[in-house]
Short mmCIF file of C-alpha atoms in Angstrom, two decimals:
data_model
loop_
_atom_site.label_atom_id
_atom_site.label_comp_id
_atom_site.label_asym_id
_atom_site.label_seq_id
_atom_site.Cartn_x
_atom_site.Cartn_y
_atom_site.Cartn_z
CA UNK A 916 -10.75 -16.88 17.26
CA UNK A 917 -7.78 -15.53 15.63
CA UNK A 918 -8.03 -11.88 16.13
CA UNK A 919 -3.85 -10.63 16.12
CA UNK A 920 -2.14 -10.28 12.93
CA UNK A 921 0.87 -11.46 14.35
CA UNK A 922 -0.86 -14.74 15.20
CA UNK A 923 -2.41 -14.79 11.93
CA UNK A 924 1.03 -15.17 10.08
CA UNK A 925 2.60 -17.58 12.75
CA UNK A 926 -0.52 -19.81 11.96
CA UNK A 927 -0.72 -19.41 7.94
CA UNK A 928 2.89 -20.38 7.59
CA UNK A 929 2.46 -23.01 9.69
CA UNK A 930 -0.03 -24.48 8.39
CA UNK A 931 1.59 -23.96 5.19
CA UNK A 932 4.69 -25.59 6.11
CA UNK A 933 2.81 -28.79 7.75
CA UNK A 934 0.89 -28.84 4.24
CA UNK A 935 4.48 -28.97 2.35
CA UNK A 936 6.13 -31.34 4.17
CA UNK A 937 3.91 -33.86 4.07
CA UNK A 938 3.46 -33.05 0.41
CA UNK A 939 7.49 -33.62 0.17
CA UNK A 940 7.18 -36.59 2.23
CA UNK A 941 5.00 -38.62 -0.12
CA UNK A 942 6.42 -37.37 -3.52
CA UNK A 943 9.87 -38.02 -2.54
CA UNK A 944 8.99 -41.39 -1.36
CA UNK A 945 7.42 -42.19 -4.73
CA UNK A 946 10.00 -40.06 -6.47
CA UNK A 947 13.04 -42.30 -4.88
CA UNK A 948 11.38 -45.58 -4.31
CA UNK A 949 12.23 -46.74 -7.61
CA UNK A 950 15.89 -46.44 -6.89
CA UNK A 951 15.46 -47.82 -3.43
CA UNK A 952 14.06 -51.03 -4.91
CA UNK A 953 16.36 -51.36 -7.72
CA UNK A 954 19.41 -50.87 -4.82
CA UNK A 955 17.37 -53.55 -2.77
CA UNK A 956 16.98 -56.17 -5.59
CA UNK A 957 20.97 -55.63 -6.23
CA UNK A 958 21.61 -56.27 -2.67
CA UNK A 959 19.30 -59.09 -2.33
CA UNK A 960 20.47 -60.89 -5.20
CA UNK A 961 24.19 -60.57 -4.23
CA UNK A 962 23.25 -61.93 -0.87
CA UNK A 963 21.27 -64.57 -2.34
CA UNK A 964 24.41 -66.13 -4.20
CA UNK A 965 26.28 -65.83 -1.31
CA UNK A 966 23.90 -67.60 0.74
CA UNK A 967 23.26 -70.45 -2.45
CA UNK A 968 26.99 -70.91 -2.19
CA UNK A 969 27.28 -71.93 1.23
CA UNK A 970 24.36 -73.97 1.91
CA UNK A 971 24.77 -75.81 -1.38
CA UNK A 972 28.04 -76.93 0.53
CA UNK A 973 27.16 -77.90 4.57
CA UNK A 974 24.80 -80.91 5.46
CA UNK A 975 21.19 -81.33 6.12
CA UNK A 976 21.40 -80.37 9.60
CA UNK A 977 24.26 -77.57 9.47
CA UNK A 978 22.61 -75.91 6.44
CA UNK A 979 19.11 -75.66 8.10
CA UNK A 980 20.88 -73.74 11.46
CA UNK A 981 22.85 -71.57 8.78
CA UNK A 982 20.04 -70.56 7.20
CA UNK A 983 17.72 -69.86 10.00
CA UNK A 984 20.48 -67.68 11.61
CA UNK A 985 21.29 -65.94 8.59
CA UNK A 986 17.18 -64.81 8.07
CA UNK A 987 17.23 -63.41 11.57
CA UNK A 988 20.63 -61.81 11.31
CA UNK A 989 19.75 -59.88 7.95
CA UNK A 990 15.73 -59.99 8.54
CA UNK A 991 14.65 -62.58 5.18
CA UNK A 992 12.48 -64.93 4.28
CA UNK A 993 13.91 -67.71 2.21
CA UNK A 994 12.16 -70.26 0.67
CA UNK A 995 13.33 -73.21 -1.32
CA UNK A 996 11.34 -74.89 -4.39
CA UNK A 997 12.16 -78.07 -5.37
CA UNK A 998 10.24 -80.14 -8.20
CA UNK A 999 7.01 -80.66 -7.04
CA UNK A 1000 6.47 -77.29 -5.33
CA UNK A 1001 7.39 -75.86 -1.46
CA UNK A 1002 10.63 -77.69 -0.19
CA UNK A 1003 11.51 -75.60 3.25
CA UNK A 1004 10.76 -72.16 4.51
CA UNK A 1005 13.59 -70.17 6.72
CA UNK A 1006 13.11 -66.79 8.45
CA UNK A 1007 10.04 -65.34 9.85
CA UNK A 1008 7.03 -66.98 10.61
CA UNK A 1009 4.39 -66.92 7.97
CA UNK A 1010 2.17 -64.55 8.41
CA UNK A 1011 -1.75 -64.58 8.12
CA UNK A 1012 -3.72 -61.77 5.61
CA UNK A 1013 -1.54 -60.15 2.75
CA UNK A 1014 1.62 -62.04 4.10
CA UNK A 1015 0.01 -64.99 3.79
CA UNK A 1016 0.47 -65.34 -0.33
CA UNK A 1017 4.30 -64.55 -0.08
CA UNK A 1018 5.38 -67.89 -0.99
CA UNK A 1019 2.80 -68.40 -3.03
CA UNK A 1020 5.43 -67.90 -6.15
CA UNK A 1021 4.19 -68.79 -9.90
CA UNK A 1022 5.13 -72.17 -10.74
CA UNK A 1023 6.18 -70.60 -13.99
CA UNK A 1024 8.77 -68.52 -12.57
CA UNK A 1025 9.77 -71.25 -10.11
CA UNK A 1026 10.47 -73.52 -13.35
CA UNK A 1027 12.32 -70.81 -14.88
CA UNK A 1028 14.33 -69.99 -11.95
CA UNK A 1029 15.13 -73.90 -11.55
CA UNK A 1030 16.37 -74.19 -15.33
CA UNK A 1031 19.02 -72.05 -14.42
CA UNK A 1032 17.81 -68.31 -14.86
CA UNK A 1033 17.67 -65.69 -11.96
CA UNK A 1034 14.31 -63.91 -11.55
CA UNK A 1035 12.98 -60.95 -9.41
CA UNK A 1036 9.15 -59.95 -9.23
CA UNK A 1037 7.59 -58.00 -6.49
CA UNK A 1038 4.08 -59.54 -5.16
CA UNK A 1039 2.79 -56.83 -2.92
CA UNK A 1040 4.76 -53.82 -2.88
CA UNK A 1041 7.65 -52.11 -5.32
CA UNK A 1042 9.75 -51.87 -1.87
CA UNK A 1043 8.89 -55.57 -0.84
CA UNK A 1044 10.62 -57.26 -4.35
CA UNK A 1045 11.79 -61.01 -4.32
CA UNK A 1046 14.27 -62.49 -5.98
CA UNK A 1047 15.14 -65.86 -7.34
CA UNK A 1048 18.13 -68.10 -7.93
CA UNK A 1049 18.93 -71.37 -8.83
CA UNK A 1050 20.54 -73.27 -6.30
CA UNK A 1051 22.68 -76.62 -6.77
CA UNK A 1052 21.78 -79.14 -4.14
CA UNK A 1053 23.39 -82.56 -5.37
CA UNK A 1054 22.44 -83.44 -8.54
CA UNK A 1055 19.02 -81.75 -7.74
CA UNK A 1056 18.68 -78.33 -8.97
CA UNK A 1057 16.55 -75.89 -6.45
CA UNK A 1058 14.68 -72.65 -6.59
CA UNK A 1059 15.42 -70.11 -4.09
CA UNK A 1060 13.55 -67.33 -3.31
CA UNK A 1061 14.56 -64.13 -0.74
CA UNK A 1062 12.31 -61.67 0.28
CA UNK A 1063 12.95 -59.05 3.37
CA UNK A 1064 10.99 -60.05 6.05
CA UNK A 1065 9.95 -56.42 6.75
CA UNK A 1066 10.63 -52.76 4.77
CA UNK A 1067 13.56 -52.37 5.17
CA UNK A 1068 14.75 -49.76 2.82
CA UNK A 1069 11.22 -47.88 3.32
CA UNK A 1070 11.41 -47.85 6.81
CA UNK A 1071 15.21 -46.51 7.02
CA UNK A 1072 14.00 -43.50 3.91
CA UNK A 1073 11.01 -42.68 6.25
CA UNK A 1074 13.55 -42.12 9.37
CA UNK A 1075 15.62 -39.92 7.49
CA UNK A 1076 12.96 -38.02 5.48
CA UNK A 1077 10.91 -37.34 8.53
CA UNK A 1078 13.96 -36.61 10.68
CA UNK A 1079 14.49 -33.94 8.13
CA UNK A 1080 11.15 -32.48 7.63
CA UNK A 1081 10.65 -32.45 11.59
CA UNK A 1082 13.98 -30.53 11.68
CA UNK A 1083 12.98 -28.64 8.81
CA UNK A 1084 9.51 -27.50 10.44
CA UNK A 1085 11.17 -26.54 13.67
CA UNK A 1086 14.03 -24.16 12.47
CA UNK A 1087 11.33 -23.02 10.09
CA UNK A 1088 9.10 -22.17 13.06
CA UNK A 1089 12.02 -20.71 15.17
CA UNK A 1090 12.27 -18.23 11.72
CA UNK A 1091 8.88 -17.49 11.52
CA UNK A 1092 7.99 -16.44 15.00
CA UNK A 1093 11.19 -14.32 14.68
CA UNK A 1094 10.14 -12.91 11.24
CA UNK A 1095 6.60 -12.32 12.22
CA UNK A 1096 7.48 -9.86 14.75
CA UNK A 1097 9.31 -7.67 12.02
CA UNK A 1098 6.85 -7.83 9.51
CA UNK A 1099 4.22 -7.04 12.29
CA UNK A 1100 6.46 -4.38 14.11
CA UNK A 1101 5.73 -1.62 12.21
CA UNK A 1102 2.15 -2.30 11.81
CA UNK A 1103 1.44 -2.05 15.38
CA UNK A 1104 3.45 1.03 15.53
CA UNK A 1105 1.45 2.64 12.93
CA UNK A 1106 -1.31 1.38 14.90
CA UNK A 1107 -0.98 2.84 18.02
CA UNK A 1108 0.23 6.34 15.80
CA UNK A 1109 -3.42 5.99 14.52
CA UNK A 1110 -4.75 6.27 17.91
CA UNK A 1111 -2.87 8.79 18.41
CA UNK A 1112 -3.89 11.15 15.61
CA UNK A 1113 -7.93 10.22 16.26
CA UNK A 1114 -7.15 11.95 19.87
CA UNK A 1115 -5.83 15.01 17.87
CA UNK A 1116 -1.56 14.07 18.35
CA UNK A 1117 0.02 14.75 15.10
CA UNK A 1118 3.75 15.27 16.28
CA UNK A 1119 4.48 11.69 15.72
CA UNK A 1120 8.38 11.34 15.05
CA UNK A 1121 8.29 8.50 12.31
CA UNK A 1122 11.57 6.95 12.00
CA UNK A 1123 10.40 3.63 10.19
CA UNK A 1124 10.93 4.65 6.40
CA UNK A 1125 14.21 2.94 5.73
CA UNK A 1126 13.33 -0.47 4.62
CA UNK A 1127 12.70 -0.77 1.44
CA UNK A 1128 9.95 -3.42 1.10
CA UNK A 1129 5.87 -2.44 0.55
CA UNK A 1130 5.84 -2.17 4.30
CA UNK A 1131 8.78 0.37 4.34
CA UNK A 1132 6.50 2.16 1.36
CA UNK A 1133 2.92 2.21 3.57
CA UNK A 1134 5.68 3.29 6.03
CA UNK A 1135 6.44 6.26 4.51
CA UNK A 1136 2.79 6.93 3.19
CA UNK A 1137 1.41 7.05 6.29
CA UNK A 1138 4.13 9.23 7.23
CA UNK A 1139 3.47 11.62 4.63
CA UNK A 1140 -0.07 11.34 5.73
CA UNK A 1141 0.67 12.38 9.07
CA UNK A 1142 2.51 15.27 8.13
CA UNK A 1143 0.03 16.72 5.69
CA UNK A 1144 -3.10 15.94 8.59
CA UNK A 1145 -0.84 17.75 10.75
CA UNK A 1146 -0.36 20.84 8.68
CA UNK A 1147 -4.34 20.47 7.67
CA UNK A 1148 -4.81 20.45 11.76
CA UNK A 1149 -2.56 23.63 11.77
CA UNK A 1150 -4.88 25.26 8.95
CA UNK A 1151 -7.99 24.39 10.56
CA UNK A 1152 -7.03 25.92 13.47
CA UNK A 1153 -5.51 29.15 12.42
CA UNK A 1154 -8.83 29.53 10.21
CA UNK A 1155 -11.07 28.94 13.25
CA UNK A 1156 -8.80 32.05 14.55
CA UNK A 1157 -8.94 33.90 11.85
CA UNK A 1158 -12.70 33.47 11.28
CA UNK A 1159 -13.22 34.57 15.13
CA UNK A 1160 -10.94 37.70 14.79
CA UNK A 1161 -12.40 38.52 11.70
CA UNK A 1162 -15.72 38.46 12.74
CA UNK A 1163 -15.35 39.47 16.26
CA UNK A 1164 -13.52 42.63 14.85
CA UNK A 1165 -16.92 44.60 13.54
CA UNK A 1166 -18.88 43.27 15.85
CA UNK A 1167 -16.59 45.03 18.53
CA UNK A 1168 -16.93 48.25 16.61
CA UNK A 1169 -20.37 47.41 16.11
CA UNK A 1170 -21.25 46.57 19.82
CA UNK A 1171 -18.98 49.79 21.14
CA UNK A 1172 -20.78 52.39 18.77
CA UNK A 1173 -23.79 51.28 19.42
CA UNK A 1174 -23.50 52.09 22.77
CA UNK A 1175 -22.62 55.26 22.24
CA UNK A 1176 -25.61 55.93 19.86
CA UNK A 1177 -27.53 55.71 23.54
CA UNK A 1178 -26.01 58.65 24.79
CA UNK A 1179 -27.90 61.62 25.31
CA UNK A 1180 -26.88 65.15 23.80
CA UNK A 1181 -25.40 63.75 20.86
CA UNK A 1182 -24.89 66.00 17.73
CA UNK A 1183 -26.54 64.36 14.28
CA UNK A 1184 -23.66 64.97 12.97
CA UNK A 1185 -21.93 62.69 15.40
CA UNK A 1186 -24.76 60.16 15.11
CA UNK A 1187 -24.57 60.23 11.59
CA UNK A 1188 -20.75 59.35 11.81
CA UNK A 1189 -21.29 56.48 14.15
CA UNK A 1190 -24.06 55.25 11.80
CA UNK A 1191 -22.36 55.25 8.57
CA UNK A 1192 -19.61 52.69 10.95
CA UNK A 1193 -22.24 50.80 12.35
CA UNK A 1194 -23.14 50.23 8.68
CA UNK A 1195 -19.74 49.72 6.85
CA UNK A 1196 -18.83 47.17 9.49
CA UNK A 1197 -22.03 45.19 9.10
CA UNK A 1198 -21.35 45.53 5.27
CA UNK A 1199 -17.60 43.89 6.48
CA UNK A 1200 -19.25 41.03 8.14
CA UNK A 1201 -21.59 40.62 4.99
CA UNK A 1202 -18.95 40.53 2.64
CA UNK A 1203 -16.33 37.65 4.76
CA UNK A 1204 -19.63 35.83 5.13
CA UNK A 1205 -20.43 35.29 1.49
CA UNK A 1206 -16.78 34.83 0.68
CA UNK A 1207 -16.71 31.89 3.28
CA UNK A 1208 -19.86 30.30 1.57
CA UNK A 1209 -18.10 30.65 -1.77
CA UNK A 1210 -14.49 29.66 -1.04
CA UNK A 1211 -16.41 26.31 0.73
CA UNK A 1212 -18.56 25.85 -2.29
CA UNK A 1213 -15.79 25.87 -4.41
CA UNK A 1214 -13.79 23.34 -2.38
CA UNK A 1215 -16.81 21.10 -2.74
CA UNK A 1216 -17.24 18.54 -5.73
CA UNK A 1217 -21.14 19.97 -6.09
CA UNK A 1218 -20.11 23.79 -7.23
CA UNK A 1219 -22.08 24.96 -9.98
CA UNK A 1220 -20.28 25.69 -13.06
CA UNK A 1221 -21.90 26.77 -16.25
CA UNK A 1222 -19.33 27.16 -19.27
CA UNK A 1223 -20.05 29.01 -22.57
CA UNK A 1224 -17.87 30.58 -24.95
CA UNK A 1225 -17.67 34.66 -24.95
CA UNK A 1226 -15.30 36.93 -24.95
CA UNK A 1227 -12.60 37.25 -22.90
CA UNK A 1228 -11.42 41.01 -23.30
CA UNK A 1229 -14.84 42.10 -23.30
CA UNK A 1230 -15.14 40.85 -19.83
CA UNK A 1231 -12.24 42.59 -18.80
CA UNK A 1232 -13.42 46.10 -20.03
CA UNK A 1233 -16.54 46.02 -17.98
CA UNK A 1234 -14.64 44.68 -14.82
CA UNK A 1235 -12.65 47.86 -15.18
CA UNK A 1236 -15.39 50.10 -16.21
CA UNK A 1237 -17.10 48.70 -13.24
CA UNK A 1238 -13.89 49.94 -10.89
CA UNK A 1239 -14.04 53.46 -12.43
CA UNK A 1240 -14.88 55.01 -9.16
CA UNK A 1241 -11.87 53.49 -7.14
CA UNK A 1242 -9.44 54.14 -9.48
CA UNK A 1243 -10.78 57.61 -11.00
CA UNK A 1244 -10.30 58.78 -7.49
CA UNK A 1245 -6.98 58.03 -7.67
CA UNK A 1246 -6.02 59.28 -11.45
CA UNK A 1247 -4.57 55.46 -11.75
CA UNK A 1248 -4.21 55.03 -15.61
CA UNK A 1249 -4.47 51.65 -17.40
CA UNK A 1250 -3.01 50.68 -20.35
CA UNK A 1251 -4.77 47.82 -22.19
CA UNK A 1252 -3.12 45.18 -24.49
CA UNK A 1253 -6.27 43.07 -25.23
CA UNK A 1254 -6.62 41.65 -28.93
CA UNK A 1255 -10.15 39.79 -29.42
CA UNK A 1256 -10.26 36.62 -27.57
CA UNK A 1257 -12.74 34.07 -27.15
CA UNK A 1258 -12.89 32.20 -24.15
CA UNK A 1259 -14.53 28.66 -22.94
CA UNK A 1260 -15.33 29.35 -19.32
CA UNK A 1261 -17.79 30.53 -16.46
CA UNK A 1262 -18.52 34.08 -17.29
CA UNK A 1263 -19.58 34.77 -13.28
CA UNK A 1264 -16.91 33.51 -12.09
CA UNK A 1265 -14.16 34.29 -13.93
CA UNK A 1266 -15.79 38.10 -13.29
CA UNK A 1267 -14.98 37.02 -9.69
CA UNK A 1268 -11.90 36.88 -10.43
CA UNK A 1269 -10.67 39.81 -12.72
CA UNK A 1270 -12.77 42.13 -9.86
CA UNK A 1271 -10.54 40.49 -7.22
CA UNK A 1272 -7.60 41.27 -9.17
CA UNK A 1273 -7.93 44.18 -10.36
CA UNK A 1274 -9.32 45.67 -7.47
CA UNK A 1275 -6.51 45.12 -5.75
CA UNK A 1276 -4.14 46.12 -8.14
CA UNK A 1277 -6.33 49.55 -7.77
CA UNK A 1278 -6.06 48.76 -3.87
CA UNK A 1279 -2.55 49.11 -3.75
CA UNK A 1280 -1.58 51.19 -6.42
CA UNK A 1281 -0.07 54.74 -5.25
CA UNK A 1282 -1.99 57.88 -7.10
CA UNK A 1283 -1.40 58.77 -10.43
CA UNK A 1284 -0.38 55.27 -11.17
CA UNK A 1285 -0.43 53.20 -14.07
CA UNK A 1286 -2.11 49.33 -14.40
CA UNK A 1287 -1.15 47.28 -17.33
CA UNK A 1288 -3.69 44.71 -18.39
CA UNK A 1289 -2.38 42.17 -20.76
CA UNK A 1290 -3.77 39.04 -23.05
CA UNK A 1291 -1.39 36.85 -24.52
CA UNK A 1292 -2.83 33.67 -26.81
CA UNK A 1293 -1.03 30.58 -27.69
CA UNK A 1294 -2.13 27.75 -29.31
CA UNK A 1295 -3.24 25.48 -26.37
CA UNK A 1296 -3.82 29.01 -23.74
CA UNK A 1297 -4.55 32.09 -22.70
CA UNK A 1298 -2.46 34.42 -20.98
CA UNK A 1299 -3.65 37.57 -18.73
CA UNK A 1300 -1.10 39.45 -16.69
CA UNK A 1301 -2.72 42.19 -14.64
CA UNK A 1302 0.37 43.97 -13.47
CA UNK A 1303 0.61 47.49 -10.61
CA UNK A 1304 3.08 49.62 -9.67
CA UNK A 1305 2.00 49.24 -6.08
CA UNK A 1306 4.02 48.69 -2.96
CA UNK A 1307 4.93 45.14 -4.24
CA UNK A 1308 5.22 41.74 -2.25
CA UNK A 1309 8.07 40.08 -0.51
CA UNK A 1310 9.55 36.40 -1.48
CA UNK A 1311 8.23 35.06 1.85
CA UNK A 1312 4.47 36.38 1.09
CA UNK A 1313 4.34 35.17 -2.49
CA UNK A 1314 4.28 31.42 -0.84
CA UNK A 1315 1.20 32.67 1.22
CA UNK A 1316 -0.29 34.71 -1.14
CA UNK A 1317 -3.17 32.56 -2.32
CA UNK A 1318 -4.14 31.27 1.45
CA UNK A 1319 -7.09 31.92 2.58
CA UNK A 1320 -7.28 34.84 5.25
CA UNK A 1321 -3.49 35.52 4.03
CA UNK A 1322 -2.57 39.54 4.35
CA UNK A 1323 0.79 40.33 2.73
CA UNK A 1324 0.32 44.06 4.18
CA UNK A 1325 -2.23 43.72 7.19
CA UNK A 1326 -2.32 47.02 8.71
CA UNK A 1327 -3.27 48.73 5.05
CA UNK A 1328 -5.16 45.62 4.45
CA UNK A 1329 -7.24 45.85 7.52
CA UNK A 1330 -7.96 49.97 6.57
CA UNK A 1331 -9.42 49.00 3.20
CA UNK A 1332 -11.47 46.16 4.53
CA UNK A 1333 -9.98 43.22 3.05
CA UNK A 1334 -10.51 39.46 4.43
CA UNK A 1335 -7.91 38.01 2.77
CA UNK A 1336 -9.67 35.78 1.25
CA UNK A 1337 -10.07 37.59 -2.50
CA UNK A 1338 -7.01 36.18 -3.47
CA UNK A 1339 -8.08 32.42 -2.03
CA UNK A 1340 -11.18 32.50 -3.85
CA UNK A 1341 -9.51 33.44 -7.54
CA UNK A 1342 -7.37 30.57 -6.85
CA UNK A 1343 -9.70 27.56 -6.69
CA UNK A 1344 -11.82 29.37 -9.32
CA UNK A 1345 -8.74 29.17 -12.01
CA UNK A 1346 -8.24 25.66 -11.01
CA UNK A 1347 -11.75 24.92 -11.32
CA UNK A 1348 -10.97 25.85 -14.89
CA UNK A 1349 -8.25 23.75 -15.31
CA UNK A 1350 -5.72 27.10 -14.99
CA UNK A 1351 -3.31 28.47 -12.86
CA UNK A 1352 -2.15 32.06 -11.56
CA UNK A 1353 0.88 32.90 -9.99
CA UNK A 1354 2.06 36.48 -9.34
CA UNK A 1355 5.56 37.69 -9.86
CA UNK A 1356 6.79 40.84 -7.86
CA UNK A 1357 9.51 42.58 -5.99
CA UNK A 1358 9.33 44.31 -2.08
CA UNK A 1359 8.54 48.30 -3.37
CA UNK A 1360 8.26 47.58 -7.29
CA UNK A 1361 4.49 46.70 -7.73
CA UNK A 1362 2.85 43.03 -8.10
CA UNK A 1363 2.29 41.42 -11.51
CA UNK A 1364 -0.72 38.52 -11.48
CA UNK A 1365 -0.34 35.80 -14.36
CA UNK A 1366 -3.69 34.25 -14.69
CA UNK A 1367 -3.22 31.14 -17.75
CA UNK A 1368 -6.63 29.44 -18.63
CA UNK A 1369 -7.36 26.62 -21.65
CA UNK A 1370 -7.78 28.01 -24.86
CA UNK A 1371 -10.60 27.30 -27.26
#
């Protein structure tokens, strides 16, 4: 069984070649035997009249020696017709089967021959042709027939043709084995890099993307591939951590006060304190659990999403009526540029994600600040900038931003009990919606979110 590929495509052109050569073999046999036989009947006839010529001159005797010499020298068979039929035979023996009608020549064409007109026929084969002259004897006028005692023309265009096709096959094969190694090279390379990624190596150093053939292109796919599993492995793994620090964060506070709480000769007032901790923590843990439900629900093909037209700046009012007690406490002013705009969409979660945003613009914002909340439509969208005047983000965060546990400003982030995974979330909901956002910002001049969605 033929299990390598490398073997595979030794034995396929093989087998291919074998199957063309002996495909060449017979069609340029047929294709030149034509021309072989009309060369032979030439030849044969100019021999002939040499031959005629000189035995139509020696004696009885002398003649019959010349003749039999001359049939073993240049391998004929002559026979002479006289009158009544078969005179003499010179050159090989007769032979018994198909050989065995040779001079068994028309008496039609031996009367035409003997009246003086050359003739050539071929009984058997188009490589096997005789031909006839007449041949003065005296005053008796003979018919003389030549025919090669074996084939030779076919024999000699069967030497060289399979000289050349065994040649052919064996530099062909000396290519091939050569060949097959280069087109299976890379394949095995890529195969033992596969083995290497299913035990968890991704740091393969791929340095076989220069050709420029659909090998060099897997080449360089499966590079690709290896870089993006490699930066999906690198995800994975700094989510694992940041789901265990995240989570093993309250539970620390939750663990430590709770030991306390067993204390005797505590104050309520103290126990009070430790409770309301006990409780925002567990609140904490709450929160990054439903957001890790959502954000892998919405990376799912199977999240529900229920579209119906309402409208837009409506939604956007009660998100920040909603926020009135964050921002009220810190005298944060909005200004509102929101003309009526309906909207095609998923109320709930595009509510997701005008909370998210705006809650953080409130999150960040210094007191007494201001929050511009824009809608811009076009023709084929719908604009809304939700802009701060907060502490801003730097170039390098902006990149981040939208990861999921990203912080750009961790220690605040951590005292107002973000997950960083708001922003994560608001992201695959906009896509979901066939949208974008980006944010636009500068390190101590407030954030500005650009949310564009598919108008109506």
């Amino acid at each position: 069984m033929i299990k390598t590929l490398y073997v595979r495509v030794v034995a396929t052109f093989l087998a291919a070649v074998l199957f063309g050569l002996i495909a060449a073999f017979f069609i340029t046999t047929t294709l030149f035997r034509g021309e072989l036989t009309g060369q032979a009947e030439e030849e044969m006839m100019a021999n002939s009249r040499v031959i005629a010529g000189i035995y139509s001159r020696l004696n009885a005797q002398v003649a019959d020696d010349y003749m039999q010499s001359t049939c073993a020298l240049i391998s004929y068979r002559i026979s002479l017709f006289d009158a009544g039929g078969l005179y003499k035979r010179y050159g090989a023996a007769k032979q018994a089967g198909a050989d065995a009608d040779a001079d068994a020549v028309p008496d039609e064409i031996v009367r035409l021959v003997r009246s003086g007109v050359p003739h050539h026929f071929a009984p058997r084969a188009p490589e096997r042709p005789v031909v006839g002259i007449p041949v003065q004897i005296g005053s008796e006028t003979y018919a003389m027939f030549s025919e090669l005692a074996g084939n030779k023309w076919g024999g000699i265009i069967r030497k060289v043709l399979l000289s050349a096709l065994a040649f052919v096959l064996l530099a062909g094969s000396l290519f091939i084995f050569v060949a097959a190694r280069y087109l299976v090279k890379p394949l095995q390379a890529m195969t033992a890099a596969t083995r290497r990624m299913s035990k968890g190596d991704f740091n393969i150093d791929w340095k076989r993307d220069n050709r420029k053939d659909e090998l060099g292109e897997l080449a360089r796919s499966f590079g690709e591939m290896a870089r993006e599993l490699k930066q999906m492995e690198r995800m994975r793994q700094d989510f694992v951590s940041n789901v265990s620090h995240e989570i093993q964060s309250p539970l620390t506070s939750i663990s430590g006060f709770s030991q306390i709480l067993k204390r005797q000769g505590m104050s309520e007032e103290q126990r009070a304190h430790y409770l309301d901790i006990i409780q925002k923590e567990s609140e904490r843990m709450s929160r990054l659990s439903e957001n890790l439900l959502e954000l892998a629900s919405l990376e799912s093909e199977h999240h529900p999403f229920h579209p119906k037209t309402y409208a837009l700046d409506e939604q956007l009012r009660q998100v920040i009526v909603a926020c009135e007690p964050q921002w009220s406490a810190k005298a944060i002013q909005f200004e509102l540029a929101m003309p009526c705009v309906k909207i095609s969409a998923d109320p709930d979660q595009l509510y997701q994600v005008w909370m998210n945003l705006i809650g953080n613009a409130i999150k960040f914002s210094p007191p007494n600040g201001t929050i511009a909340v824009t809608v811009k439509l076009t023709t084929d969208e719908i604009a809304v900038m939700i802009a701060d005047e907060g502490i801003g983000i730097s170039k390098a965060d902006q990149a981040h931003i939208f990861e999921r546990f990203f912080k750009a400003d961790r220690s605040r982030n951590r005292t107002e009990g973000g997950s960083g995974l708001g922003l994560a979330i608001a992201s695959k909901i906009v896509k979901l919606h066939g949208g974008t956002i980006g944010v636009r910002s500068e390190q101590g001049e407030g954030a500005e979110f650009k949310v564009t969605l598919p108008a109506i």
